[in-house]
Coordinates of C-alpha atoms and ligand atoms in Angstrom, one line a residue:
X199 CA 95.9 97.2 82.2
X200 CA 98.6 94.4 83.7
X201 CA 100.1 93.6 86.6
X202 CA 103.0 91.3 87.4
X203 CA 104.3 90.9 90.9
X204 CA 107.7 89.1 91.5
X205 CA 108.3 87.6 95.0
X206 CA 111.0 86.7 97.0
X207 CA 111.4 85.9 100.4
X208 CA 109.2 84.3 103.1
X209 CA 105.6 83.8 103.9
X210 CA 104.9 87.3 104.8
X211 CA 106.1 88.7 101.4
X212 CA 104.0 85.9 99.5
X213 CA 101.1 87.5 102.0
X214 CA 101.9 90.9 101.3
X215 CA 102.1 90.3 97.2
X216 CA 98.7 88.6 97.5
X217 CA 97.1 91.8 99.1
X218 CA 98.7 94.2 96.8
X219 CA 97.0 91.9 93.8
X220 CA 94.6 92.1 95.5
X221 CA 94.0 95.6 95.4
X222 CA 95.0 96.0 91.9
X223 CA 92.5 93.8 90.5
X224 CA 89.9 96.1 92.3
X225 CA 91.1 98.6 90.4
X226 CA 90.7 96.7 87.3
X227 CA 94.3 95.2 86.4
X228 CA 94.8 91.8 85.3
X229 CA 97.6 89.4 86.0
X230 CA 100.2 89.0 83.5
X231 CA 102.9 85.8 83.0
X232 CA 105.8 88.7 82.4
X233 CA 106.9 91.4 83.8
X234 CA 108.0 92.8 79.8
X235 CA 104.4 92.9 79.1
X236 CA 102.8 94.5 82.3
X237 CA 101.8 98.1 82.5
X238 CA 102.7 97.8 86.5
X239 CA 105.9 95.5 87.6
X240 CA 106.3 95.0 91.4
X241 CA 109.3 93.3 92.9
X242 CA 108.6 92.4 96.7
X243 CA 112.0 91.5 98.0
X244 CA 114.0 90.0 101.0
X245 CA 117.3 90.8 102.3
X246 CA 117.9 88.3 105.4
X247 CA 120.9 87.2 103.1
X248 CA 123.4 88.6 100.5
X249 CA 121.8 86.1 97.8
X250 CA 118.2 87.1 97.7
X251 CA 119.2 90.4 97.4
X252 CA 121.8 90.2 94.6
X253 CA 118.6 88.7 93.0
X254 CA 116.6 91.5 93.5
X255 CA 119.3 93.9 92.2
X256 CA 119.5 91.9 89.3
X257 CA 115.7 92.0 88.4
X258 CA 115.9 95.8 88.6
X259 CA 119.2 96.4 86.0
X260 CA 116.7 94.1 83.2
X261 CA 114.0 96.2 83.8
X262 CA 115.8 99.3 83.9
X263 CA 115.7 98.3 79.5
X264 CA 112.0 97.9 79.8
X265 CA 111.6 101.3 82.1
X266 CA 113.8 103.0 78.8
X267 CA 111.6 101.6 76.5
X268 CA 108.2 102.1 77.8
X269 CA 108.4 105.3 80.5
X270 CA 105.1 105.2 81.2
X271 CA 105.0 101.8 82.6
X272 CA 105.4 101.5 86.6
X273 CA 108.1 99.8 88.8
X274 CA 107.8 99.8 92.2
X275 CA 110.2 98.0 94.2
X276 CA 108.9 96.7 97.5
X277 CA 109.5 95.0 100.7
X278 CA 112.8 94.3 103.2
X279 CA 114.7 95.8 100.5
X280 CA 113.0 99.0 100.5
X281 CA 112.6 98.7 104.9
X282 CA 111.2 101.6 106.7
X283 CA 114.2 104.2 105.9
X284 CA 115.4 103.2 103.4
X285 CA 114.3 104.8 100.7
X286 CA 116.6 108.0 100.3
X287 CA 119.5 106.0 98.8
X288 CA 117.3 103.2 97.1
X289 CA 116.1 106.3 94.4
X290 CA 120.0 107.6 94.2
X291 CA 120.7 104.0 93.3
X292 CA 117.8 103.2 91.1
X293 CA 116.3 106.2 89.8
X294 CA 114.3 104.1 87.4
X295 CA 112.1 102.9 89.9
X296 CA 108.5 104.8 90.4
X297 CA 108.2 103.5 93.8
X298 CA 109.6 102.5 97.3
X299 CA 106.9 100.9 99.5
X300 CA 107.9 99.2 102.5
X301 CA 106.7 95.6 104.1
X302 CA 103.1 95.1 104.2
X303 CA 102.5 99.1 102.9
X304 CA 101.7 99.6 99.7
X305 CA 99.8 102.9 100.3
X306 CA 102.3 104.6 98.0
X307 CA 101.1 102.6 95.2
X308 CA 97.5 103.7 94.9
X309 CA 98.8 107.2 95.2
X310 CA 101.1 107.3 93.1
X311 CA 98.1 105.9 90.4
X312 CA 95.9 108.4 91.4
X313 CA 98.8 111.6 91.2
X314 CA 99.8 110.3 87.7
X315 CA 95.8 110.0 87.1
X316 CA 96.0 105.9 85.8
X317 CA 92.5 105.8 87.6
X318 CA 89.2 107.6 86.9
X319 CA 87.2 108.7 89.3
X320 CA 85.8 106.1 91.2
X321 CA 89.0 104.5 91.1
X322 CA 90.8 107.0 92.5
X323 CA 87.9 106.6 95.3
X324 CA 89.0 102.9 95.5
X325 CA 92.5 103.7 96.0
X326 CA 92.0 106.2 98.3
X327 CA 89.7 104.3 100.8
X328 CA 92.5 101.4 100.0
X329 CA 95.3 103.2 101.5
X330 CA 93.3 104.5 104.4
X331 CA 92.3 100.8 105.4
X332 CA 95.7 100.0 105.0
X333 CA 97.1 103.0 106.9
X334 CA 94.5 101.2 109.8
X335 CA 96.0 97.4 109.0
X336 CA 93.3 96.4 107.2
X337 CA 92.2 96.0 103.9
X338 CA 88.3 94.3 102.5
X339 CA 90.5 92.3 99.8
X340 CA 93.3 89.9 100.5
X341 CA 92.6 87.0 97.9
X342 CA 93.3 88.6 94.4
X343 CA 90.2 87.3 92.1
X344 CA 92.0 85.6 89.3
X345 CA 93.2 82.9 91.9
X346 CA 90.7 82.7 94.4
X347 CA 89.7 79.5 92.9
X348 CA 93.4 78.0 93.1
X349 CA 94.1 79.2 96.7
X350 CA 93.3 76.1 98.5
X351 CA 95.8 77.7 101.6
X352 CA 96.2 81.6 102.9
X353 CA 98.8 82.8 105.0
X354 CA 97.5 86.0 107.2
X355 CA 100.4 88.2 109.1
X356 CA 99.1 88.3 112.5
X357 CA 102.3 90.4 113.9
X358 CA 104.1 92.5 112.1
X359 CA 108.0 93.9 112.7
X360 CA 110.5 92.2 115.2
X361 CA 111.6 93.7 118.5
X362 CA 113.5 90.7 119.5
X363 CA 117.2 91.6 117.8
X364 CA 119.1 88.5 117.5
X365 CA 122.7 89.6 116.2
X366 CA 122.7 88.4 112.7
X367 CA 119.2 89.2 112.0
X368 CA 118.1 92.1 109.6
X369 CA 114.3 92.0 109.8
X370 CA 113.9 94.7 112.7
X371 CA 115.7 97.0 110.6
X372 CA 113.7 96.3 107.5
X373 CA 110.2 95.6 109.1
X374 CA 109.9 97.8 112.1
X375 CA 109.4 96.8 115.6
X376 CA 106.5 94.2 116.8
X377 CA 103.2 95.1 116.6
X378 CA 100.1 92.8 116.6
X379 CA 96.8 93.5 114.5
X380 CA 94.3 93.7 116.2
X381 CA 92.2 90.1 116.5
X382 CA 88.8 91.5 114.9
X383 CA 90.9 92.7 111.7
X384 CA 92.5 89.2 112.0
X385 CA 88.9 87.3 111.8
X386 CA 87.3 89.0 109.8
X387 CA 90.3 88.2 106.8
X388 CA 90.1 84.9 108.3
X389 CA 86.0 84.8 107.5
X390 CA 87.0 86.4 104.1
X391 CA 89.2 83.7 102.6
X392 CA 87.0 81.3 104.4
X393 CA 84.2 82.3 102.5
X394 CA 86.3 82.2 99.1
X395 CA 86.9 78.5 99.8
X396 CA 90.5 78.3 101.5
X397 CA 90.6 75.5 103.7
X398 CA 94.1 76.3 105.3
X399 CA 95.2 79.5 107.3
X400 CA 98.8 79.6 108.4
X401 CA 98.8 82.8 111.2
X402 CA 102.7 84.5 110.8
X403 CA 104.5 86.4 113.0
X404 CA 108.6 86.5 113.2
X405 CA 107.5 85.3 116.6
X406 CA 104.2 84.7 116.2
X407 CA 103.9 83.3 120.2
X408 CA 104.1 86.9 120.8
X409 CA 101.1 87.4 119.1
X410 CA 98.7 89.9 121.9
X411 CA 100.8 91.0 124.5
X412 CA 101.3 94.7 122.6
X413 CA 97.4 94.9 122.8
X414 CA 94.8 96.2 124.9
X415 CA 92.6 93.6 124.3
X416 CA 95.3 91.2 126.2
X417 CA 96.0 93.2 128.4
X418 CA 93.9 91.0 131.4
X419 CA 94.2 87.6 129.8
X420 CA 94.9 84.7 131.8
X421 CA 96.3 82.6 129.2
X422 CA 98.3 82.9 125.4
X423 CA 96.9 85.5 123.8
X424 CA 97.6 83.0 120.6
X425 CA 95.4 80.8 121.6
X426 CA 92.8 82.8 122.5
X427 CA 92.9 83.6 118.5
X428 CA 93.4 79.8 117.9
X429 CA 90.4 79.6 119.4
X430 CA 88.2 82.2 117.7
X431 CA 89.9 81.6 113.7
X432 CA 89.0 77.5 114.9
X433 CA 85.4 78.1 114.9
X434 CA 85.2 79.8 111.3
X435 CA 83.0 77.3 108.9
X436 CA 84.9 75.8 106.2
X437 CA 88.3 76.2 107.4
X438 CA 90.0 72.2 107.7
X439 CA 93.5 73.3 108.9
X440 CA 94.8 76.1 111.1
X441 CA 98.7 76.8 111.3
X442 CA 101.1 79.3 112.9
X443 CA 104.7 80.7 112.6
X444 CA 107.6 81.4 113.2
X445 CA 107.6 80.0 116.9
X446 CA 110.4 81.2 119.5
X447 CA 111.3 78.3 122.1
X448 CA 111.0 81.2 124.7
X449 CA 107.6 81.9 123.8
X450 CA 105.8 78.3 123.6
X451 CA 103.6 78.4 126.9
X452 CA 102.2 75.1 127.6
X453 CA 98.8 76.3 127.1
X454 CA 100.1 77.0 123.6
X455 CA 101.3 73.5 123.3
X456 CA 97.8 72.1 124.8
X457 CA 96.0 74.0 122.3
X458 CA 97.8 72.6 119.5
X459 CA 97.0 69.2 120.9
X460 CA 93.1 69.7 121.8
X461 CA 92.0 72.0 118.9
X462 CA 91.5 69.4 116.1
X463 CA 92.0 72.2 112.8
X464 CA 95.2 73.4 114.3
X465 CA 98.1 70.8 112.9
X466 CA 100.7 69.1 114.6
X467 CA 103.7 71.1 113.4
X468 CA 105.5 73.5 114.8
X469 CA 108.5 76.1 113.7
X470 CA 111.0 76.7 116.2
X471 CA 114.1 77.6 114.9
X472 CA 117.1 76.7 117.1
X473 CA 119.9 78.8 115.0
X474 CA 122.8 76.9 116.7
X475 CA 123.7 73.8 118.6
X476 CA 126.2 75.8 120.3
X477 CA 125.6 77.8 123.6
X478 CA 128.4 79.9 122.7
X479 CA 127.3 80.9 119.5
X480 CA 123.7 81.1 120.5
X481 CA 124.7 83.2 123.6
X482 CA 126.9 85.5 121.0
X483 CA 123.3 85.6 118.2
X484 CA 121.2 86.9 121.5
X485 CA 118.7 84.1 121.3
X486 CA 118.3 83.7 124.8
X487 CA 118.3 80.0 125.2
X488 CA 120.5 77.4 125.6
X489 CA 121.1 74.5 123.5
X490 CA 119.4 72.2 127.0
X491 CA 116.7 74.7 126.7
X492 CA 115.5 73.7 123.3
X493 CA 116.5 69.8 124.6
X494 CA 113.5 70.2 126.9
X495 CA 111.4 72.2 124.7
X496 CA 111.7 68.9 121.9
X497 CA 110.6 66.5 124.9
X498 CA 107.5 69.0 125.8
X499 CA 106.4 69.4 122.3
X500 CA 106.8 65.6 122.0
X501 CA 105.1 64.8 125.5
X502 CA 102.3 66.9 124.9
X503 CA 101.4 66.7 121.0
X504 CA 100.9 63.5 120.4
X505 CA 102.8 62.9 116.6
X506 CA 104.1 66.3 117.1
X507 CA 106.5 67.3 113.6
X508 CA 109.3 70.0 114.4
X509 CA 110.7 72.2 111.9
X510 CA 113.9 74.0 112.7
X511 CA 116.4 76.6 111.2
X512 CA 120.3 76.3 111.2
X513 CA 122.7 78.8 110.5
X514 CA 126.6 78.1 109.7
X515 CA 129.6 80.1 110.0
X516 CA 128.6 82.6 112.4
X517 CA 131.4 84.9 112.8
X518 CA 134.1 82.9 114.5
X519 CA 132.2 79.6 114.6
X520 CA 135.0 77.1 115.4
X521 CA 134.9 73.4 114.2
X522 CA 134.2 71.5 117.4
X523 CA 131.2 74.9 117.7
X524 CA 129.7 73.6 114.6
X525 CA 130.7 69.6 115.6
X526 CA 128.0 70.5 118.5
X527 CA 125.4 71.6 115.9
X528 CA 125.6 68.8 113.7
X529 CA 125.9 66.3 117.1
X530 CA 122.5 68.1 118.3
X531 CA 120.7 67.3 114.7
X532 CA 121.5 63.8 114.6
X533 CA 120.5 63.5 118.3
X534 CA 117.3 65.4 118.2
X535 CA 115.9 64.3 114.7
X536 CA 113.5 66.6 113.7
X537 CA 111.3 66.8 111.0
X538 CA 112.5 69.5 108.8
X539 CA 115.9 72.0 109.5
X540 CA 116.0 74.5 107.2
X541 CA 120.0 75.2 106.9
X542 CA 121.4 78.8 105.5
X543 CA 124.9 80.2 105.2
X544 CA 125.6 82.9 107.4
X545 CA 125.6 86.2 105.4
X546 CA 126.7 89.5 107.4
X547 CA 123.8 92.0 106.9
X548 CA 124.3 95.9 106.9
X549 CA 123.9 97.5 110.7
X550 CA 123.4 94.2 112.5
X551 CA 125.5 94.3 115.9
X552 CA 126.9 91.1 114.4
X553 CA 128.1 92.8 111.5
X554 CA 129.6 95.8 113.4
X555 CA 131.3 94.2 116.3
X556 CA 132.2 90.8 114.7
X557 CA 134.3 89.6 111.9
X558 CA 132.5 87.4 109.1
X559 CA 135.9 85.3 109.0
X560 CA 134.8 82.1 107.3
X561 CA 134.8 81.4 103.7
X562 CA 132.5 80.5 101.6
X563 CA 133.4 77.5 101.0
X564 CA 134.0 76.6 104.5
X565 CA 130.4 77.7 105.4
X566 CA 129.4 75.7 102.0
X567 CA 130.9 72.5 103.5
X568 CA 129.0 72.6 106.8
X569 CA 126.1 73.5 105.4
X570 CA 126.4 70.5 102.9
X571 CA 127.3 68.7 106.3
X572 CA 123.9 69.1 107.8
X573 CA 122.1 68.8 104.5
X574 CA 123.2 65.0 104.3
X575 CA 122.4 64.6 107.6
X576 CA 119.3 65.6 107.6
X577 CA 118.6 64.1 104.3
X578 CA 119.3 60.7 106.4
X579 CA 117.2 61.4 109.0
X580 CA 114.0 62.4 107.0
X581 CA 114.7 59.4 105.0
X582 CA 114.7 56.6 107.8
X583 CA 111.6 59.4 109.7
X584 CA 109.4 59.2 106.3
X585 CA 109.9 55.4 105.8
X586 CA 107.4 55.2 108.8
X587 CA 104.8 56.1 106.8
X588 CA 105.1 53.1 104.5
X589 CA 101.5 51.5 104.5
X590 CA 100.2 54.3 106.6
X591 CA 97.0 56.1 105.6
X592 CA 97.4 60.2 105.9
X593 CA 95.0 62.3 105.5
X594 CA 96.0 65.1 102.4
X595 CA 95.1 68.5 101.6
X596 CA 95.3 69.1 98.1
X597 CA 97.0 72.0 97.0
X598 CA 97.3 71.0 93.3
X599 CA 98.2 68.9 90.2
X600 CA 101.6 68.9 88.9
X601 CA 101.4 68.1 85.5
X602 CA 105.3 67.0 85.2
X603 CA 104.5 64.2 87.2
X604 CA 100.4 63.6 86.3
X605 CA 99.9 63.7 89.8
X606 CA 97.8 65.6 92.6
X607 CA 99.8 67.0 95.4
X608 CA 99.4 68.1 99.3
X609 CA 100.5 68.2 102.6
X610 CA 99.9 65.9 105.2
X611 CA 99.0 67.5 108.9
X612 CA 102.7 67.2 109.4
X613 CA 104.0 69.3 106.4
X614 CA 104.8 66.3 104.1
X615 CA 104.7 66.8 100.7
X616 CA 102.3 64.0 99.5
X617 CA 101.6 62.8 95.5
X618 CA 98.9 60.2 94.6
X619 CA 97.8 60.0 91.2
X620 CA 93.6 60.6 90.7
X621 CA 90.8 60.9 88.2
X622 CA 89.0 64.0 88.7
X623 CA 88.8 67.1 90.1
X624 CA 90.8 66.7 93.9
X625 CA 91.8 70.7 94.6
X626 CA 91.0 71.5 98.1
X627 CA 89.4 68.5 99.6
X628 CA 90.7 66.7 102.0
X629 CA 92.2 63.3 100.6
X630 CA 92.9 59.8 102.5
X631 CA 96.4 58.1 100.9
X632 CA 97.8 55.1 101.4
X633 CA 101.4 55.3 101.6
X634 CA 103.4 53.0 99.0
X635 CA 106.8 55.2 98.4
X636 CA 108.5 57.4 100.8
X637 CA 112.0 59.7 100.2
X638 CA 113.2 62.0 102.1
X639 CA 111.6 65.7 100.4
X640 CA 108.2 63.6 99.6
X641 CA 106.0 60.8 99.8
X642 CA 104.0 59.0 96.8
X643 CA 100.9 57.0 97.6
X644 CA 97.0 55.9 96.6
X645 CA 93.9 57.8 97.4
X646 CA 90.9 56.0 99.1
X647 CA 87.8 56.4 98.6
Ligands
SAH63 N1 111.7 85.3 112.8 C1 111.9 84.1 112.2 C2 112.4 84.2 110.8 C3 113.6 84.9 110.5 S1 114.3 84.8 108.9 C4 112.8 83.2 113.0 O1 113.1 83.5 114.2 O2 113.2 82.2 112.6 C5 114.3 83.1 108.6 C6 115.7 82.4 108.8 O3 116.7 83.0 108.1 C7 116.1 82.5 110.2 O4 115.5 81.6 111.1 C8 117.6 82.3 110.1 O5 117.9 80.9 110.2 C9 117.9 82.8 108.7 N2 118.7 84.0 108.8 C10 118.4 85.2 109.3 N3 119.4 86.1 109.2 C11 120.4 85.4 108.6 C12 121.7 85.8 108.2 N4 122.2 87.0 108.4 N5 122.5 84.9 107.5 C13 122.0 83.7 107.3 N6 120.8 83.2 107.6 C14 120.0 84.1 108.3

């Protein structure tokens, strides 16, 4: 029996996929390269934009063919597409498909296997006690087998949902509202993969500073409930690196910024998205900052991480977005220089209170040019930030080799993308490299030894 699993989407997807593999392979399926040859095909979409979405739709008209051909194979469709309630008119509209699960569920799944008895007994036992550690948010498998050896980095969800409701934003719709797992679940997947050799953990949340304050375990701390479980996942052998996000600039305590600066594993890079360089427009998304705000949020990541990198997200043409709106956006960029901005086309998403009360008035191509606008800029400023590292020795976590280029790849502390070209076998370890080429997406240099 084969799998394939399609993914789309953001970290928590590529998470969720991984788990679901997971659990499959328990049950004694093997990966395969196609979805045309795989007795189970699972699409994990996203829909925080029309495109990803139209992408999705697209997947499922090819495979309705292979569903015509071959009946007994399964389709599930899973993800933000599928949401919490969505399911109804998802089967009107693609009565092909087997199954709807929603983020991070796939209890369905293993029931629908057992109901249409793919498993024998003890599988079905599997699946069973599957689904009811996934019904309690946890699960004994998360790295699927076949590429345990490959994962050198794992991403664990640490909250699921959003509660927060900015106006443009789907993902409370689609993922439910905010709820942290609880920390023991948490270390114990963190012991799990640490054990299977990972040597990165990236901790996600939509706003991962949240992380604690839903639970009783929190409810008397004194400080960040995140770094509390900084603290904790930090003392797990094996691990090199620690991450977390998506960060909130409302959220980032400064205990949470000390952490980051006094807990060697946990990098220097954080993930605030700003949205907007507007106060306007980020008073009309609901972000509840102001553009000064996230000024003095840059100078206190700067002042208190020492070689902090800041990653941000932009979105243009927000309903009624004027010129000199957008002229404030691409102003704040080039003033603030950050180390990665992440730039998307606003896309009006069904039953967002931007979508009901405003009107998505800007055309494509307008929203194209801005974007392209802050792609150039940025494309400058990474350029003349990267150059820095000329002659500069980083440290590297190797993710891989790319055999296009005959070279191994990683990222540096600060989520550069880092080549150097090396005899032997580098996956995993943790590599020194000497600068000798910089760009603005990557940097080339030579490992020391
Ligand atoms: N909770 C995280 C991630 C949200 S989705 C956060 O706060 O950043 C990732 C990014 O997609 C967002 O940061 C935003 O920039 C973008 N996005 C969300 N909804 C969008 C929409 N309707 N149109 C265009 N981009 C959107």
């Amino acid at each position: 029996m084969q799998y394939h699993i399609w993914t789309i989407g953001c970290q928590m997807n590529v998470a969720d996929s991984q788990r679901v593999a997971a659990g499959l392979e328990r049950l004694g399926y093997t990966p395969a390269e196609r979805a045309e040859d795989a007795d189970m095909i699972i699409l994990n979409t996203c829909v925080v934009r029309q495109q990803p979405e139209d992408k999705a739709v697209g997947r499922l008209n090819q495979l309705r063919r292979v569903k015509e051909r071959h009946p007994e194979r399964i389709l599930a469709l899973m993800g933000c597409m599928v949401g919490v309630k969505e399911t109804m008119a998802l089967q009107k509209r693609f009565p092909w498909v087997d199954a709807f699960l929603p983020p991070s569920d796939p209890t369905e799944l293993w029931a629908l296997l057992a109901e249409r008895g793919h498993l024998d007994e003890a599988q079905t036992l599997i699946a069973d006690a599957e689904a009811r550690r996934l019904a309690l948010g946890r699960t004994d498998t998360i790295l699927p087998p076949s590429e345990q050896e490959h994962i050198v980095s794992a991403h664990l969800p640490i909250v699921l949902g959003c509660s927060h409701a900015c106006t443009y934003c789907v993902i409370p719709y689609r993922r439910g509202a905010e709820r942290s797992r609880p920390p023991e679940t948490i270390l114990a997947e963190a012991r799990q993969v640490a054990a299977q050799g990972v040597k990165e953990i990236t901790l996600l949340g939509q706003i991962v500073d949240r992380y604690g304050y839903d639970l009783p375990e929190f409810a008397q701390a004194t400080e960040t409930p995140l770094v509390t479980l900084l603290r904790q996942v930090h003392e797990i052998e094996g691990l090199e690196r620690l991450r977390f996000l998506t960060s909130h600039p409302n959220w980032m305590k400064d205990d949470l910024l000390r952490a980051v600066a006094d807990l060697p594993k946990v990098c220097e890079h954080i993930e605030a998205p700003i949205q907007s360089g507007d106060d306007e427009v980020l008073r009309q998304m609901r972000r509840g900052y102001t553009v000064d705000d996230y000024r003095r949020l840059v100078a206190r990541l700067r002042e208190t991480i020492p070689g902090v990198s800041i990653a941000t997200d932009i979105i243009v043409g927000f309903p009624g977005e004027t010129e000199a709106q957008f002229q404030h956006t691409y102003a704040l960029l080039a003033e603030l220089k950050l180390d990665k901005a992440h730039i998307a086309r606003y896309s009006a998403r069904p039953l967002t209170v931007a979508t009901r009360t405003l009107n998505d008035d800007l055309s494509r191509a307008e929203k194209e040019r801005r974007r392209k606008a802050l792609d150039d800029l940025q494309a400058n400023i990474l350029e003349e930030l990267n150059a820095r590292y000329l002659g500069q020795t980083i440290e590297v976590l190797v993710e891989g080799y790319n055999t296009r280029q005959k070279r191994w790849f990683g990222r540096s502390r600060t989520d550069r993308l880092v080549f150097f070209p090396a005899e032997g076998d580098w996956r995993g370890r943790l590599a020194q490299v000497k600068i000798t080429w910089t760009g603005p997406w990557s940097l080339i240099g030579e490992v020391k030894f």
